[in-house]
mmCIF file of C-alpha atoms and ligand atoms in Angstrom:
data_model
loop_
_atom_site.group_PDB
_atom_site.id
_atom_site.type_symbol
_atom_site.label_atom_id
_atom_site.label_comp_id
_atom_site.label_asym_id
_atom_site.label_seq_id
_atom_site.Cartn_x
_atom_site.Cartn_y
_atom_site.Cartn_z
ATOM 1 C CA UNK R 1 0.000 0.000 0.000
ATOM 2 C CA UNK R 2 0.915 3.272 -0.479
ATOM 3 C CA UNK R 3 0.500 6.741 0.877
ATOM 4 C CA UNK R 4 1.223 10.131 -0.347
ATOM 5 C CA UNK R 5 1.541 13.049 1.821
ATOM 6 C CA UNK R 6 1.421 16.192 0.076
ATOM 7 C CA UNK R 7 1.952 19.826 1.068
ATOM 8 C CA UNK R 8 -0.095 22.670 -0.243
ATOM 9 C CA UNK R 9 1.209 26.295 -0.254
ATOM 10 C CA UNK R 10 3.570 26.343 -2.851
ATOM 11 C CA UNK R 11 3.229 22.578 -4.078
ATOM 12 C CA UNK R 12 -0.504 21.762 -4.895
ATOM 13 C CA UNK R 13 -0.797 25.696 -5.217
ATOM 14 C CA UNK R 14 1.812 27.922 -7.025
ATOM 15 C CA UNK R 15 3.162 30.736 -4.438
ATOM 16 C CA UNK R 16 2.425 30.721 -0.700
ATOM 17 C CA UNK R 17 -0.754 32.097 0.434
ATOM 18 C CA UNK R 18 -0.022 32.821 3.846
ATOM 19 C CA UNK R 19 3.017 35.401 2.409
ATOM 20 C CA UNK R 20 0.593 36.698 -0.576
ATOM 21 C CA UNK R 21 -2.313 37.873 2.353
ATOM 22 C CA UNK R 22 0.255 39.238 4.253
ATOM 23 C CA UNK R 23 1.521 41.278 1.705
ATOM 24 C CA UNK R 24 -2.088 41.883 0.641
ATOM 25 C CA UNK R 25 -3.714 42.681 4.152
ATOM 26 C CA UNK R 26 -1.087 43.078 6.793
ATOM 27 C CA UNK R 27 0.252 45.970 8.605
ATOM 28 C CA UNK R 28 3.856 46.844 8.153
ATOM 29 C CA UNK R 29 4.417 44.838 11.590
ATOM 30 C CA UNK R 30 4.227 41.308 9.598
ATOM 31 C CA UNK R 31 7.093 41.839 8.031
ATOM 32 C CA UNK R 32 8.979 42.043 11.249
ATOM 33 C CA UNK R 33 7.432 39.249 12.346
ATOM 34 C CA UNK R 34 7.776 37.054 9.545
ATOM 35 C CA UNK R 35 11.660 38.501 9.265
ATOM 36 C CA UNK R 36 11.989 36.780 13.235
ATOM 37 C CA UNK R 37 10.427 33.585 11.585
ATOM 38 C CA UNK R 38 12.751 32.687 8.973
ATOM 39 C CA UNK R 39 15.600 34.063 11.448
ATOM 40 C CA UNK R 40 14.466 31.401 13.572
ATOM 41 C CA UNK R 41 13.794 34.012 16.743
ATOM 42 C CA UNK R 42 10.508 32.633 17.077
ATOM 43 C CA UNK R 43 8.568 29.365 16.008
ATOM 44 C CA UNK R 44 6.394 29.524 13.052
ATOM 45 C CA UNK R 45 3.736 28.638 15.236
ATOM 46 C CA UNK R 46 4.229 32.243 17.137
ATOM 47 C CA UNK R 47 4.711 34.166 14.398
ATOM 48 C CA UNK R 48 2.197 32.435 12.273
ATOM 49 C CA UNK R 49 -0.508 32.897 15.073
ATOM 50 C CA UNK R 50 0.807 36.714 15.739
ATOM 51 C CA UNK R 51 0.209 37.406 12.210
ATOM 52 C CA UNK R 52 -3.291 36.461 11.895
ATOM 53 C CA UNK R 53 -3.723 38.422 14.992
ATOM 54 C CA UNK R 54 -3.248 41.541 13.477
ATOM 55 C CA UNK R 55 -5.994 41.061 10.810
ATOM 56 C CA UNK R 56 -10.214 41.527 11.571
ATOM 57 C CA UNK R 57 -11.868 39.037 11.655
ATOM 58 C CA UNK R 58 -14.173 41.324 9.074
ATOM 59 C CA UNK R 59 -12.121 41.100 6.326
ATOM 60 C CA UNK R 60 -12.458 36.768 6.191
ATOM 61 C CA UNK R 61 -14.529 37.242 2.509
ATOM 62 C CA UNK R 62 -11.914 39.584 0.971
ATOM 63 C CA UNK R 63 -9.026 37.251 1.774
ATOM 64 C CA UNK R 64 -10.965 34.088 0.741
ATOM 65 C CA UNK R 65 -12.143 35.979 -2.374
ATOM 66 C CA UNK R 66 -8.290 37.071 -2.810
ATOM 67 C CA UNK R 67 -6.748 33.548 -2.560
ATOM 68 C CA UNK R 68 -9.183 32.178 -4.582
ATOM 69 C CA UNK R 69 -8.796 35.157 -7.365
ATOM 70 C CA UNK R 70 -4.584 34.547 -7.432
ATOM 71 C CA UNK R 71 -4.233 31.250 -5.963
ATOM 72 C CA UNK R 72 -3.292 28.755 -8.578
ATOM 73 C CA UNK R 73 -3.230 25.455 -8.676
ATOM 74 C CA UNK R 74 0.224 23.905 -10.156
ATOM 75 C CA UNK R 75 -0.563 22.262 -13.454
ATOM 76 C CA UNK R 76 -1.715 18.379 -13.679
ATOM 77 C CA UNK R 77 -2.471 18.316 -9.974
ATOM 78 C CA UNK R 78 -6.586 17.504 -10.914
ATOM 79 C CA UNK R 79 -5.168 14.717 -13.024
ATOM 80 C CA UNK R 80 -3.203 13.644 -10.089
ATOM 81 C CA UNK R 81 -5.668 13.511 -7.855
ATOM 82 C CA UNK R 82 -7.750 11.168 -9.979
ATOM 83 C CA UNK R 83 -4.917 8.900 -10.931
ATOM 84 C CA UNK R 84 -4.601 8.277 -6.745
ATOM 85 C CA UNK R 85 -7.967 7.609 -6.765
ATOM 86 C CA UNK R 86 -7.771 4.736 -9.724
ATOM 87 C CA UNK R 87 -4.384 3.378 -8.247
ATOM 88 C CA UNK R 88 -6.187 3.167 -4.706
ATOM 89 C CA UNK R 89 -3.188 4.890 -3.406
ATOM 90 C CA UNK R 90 -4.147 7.067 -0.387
ATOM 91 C CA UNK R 91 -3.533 10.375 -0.680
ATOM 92 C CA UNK R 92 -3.630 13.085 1.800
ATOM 93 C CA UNK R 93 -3.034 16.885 1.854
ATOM 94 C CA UNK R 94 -0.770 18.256 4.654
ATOM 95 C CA UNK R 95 -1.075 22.190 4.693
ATOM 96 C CA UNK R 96 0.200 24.711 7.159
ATOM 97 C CA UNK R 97 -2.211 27.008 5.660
ATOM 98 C CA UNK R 98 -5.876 27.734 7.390
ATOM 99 C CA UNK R 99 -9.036 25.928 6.801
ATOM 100 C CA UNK R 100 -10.778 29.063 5.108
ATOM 101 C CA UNK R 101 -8.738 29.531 2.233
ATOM 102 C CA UNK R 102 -7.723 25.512 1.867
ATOM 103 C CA UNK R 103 -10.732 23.931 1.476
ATOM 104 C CA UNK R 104 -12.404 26.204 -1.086
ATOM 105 C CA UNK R 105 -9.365 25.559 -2.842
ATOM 106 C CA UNK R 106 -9.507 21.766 -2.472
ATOM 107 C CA UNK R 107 -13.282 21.371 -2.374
ATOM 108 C CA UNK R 108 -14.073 19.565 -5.658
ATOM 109 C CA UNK R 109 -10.507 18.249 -5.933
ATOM 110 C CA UNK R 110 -10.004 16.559 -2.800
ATOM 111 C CA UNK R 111 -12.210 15.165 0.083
ATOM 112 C CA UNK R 112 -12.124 17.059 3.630
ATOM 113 C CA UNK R 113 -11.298 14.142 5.370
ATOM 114 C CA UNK R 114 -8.270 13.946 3.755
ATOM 115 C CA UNK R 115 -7.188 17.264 3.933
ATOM 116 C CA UNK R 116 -5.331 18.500 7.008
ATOM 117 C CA UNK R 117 -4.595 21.743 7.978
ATOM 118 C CA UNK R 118 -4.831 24.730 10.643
ATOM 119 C CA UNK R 119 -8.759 25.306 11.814
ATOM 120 C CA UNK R 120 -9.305 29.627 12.230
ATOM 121 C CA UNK R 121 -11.930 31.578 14.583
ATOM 122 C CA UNK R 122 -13.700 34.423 13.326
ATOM 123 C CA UNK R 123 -16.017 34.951 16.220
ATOM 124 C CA UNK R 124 -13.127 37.982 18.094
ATOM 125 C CA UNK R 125 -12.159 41.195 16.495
ATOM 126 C CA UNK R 126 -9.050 39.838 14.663
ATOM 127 C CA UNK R 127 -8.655 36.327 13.252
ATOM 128 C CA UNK R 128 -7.323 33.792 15.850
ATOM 129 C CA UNK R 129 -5.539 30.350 14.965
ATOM 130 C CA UNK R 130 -6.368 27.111 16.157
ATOM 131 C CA UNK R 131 -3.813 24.396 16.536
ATOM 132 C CA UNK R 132 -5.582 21.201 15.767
ATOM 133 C CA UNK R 133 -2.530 19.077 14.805
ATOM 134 C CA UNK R 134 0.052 20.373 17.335
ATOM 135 C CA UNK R 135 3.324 18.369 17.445
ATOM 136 C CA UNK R 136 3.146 14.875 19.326
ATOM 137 C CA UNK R 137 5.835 14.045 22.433
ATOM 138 C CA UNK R 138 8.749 13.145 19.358
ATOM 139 C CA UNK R 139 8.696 16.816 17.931
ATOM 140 C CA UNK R 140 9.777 19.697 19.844
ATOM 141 C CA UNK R 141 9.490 22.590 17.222
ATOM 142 C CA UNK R 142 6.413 23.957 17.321
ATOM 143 C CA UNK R 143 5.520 23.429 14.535
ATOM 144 C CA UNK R 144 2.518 24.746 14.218
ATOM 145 C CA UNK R 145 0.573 22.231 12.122
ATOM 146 C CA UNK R 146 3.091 19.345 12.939
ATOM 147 C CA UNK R 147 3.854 16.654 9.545
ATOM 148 C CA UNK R 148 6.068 14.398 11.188
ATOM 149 C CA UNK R 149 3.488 13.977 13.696
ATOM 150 C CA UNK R 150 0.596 13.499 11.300
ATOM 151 C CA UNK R 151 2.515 11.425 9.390
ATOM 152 C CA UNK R 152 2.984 8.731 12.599
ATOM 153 C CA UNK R 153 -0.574 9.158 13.112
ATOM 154 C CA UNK R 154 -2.189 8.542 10.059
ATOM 155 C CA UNK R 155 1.301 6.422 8.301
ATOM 156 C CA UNK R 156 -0.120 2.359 8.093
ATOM 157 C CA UNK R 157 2.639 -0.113 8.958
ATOM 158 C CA UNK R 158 4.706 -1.192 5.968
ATOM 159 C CA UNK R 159 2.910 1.394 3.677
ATOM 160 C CA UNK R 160 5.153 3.058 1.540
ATOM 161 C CA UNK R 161 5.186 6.663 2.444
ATOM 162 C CA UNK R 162 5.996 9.230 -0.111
ATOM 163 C CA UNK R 163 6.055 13.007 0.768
ATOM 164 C CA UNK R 164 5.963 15.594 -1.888
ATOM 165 C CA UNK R 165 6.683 19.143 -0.700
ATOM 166 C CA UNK R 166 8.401 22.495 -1.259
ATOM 167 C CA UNK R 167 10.008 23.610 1.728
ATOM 168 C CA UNK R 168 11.788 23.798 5.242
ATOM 169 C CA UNK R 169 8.277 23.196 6.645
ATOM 170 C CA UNK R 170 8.278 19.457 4.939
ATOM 171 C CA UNK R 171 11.646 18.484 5.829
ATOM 172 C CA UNK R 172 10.993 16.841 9.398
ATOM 173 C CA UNK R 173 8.394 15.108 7.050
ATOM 174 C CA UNK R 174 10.408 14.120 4.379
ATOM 175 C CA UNK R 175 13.191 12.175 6.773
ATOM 176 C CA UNK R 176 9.987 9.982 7.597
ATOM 177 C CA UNK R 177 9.057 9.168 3.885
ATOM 178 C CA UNK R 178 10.227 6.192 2.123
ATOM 179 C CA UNK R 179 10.290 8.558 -1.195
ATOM 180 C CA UNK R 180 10.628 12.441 -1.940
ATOM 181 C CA UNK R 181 9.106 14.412 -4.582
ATOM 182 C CA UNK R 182 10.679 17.734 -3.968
ATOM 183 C CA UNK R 183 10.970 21.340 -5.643
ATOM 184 C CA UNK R 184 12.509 24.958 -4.570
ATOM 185 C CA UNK R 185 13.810 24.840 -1.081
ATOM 186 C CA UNK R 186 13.497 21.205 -0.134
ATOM 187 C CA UNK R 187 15.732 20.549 -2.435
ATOM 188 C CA UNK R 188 18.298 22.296 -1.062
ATOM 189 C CA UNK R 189 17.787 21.149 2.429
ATOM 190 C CA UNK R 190 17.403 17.659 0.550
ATOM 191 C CA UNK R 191 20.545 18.081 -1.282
ATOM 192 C CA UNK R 192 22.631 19.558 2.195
ATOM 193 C CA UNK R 193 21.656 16.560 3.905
ATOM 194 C CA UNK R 194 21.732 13.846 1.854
ATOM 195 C CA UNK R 195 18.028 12.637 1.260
ATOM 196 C CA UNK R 196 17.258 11.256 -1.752
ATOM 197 C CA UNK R 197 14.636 13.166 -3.718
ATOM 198 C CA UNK R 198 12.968 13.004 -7.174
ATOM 199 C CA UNK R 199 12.853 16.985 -8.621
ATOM 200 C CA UNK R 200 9.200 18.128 -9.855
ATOM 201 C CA UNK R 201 7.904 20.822 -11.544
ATOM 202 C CA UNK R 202 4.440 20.127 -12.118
ATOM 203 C CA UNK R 203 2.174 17.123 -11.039
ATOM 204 C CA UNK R 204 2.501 15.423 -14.338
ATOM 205 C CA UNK R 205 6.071 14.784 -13.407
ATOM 206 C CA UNK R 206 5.064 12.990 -10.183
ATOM 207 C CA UNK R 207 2.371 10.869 -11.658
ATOM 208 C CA UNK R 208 4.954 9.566 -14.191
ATOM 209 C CA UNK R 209 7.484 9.149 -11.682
ATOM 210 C CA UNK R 210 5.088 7.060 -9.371
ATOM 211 C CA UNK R 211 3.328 5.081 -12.736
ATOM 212 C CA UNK R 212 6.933 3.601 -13.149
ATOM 213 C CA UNK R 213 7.089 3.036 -9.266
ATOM 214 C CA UNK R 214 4.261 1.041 -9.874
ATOM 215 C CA UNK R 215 4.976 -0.894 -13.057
ATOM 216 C CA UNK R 216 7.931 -1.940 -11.171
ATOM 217 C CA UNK R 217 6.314 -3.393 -8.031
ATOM 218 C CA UNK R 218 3.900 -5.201 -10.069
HETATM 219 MG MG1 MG A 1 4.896 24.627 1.042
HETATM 220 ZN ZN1 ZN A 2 6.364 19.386 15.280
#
């Protein structure tokens, strides 16, 4: 059997959405946060949640209108989706992002209960995040959403995992996958440490890759 974990901002999509509303509705103080972020000052999970925090909760349509109006999808991934579906391969989506811009992006594409991501409450003045998937007793990054963790708790024993991803956030993940579809930063993490990895650009590339895969196991 075989299960594919995929990321979404900046794999199944084609930029990051969480940077792009930001950009689009944040005060000048997200930059500084984000800046402690990637300098590692803070977890993502603090930054991510101290960013959202600065938005109202009124302006939930105009972002999901926004991410809908310049999110795109990366090319082949409905194709993918539906060549999972007729190899019975189980496929799940792994997203850092927030349930009200993933799942109208997914809906149609790929079923809720397979998608997992961050859940968001509207009901204070400014948008608050919820950590559903938090990171289990073997992960001590706060992550935020945590994939190594969802990937013990949903991996099947002797399942073949495979991980397809994009960045720093997927590379816990990826040390726990049997195979690595990787693009953009991943790859150099991939490459600095020595993981094997399989390059992609769009989700053709991966559904070739893993049709030989399985010509070969049968
Ligand atoms: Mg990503
Ligand atoms: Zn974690």
């Amino acid at each position: 059997m075989i299960q594919i974990f995929c990321d979404f901002d900046g794999t199944i999509t084609k930029s990051d959405n969480i940077i792009a509303i930001m950009k689009q509705f944040g005060p000048p103080e997200t930059n500084v946060i984000k800046d402690q972020v990637l300098a590692q000052e803070i977890s993502i999970r603090e930054g991510v949640s101290r960013m959202f925090a600065l938005l109202p909760s009124s302006l939930k349509e105009d972002i999901v209108n926004f991410v809908k109006e310049t999110g795109i999808i990366r090319p082949g991934f409905p194709e993918f989706v539906q060549f999972t579906k007729e190899q019975c391969l189980d496929f799940y989506v792994i997203s850092g992002g927030m349930d009200f811009f993933v799942h109208p992006m997914l809906d149609g594409l790929v079923e809720r209960d397979h998608v997992y991501c961050n859940a968001t409450d509207f009901s204070g003045t400014h948008i608050h995040v919820d950590w559903i998937h938090p990171c289990d007793g073997h992960c001590g990054n706060a992550c935020g959403l945590c994939k190594p963790s969802l990937i013990r708790k949903l991996g099947k024993p002797g399942a073949m995992k495979i991980l397809i991803g994009d960045s720093i956030t997927d590379l816990q993940a990826a040390k726990l996958a049997d195979k690595v579809f990787a693009r953009d930063f991943l790859i150099t993490k991939c490459e600095e440490l020595g993981i094997p990895y399989t390059p992609f650009e769009t989700f053709a590339d991966v559904q070739q890759e893993l049709a030989k895969l399985l010509e070969v196991a049968r």
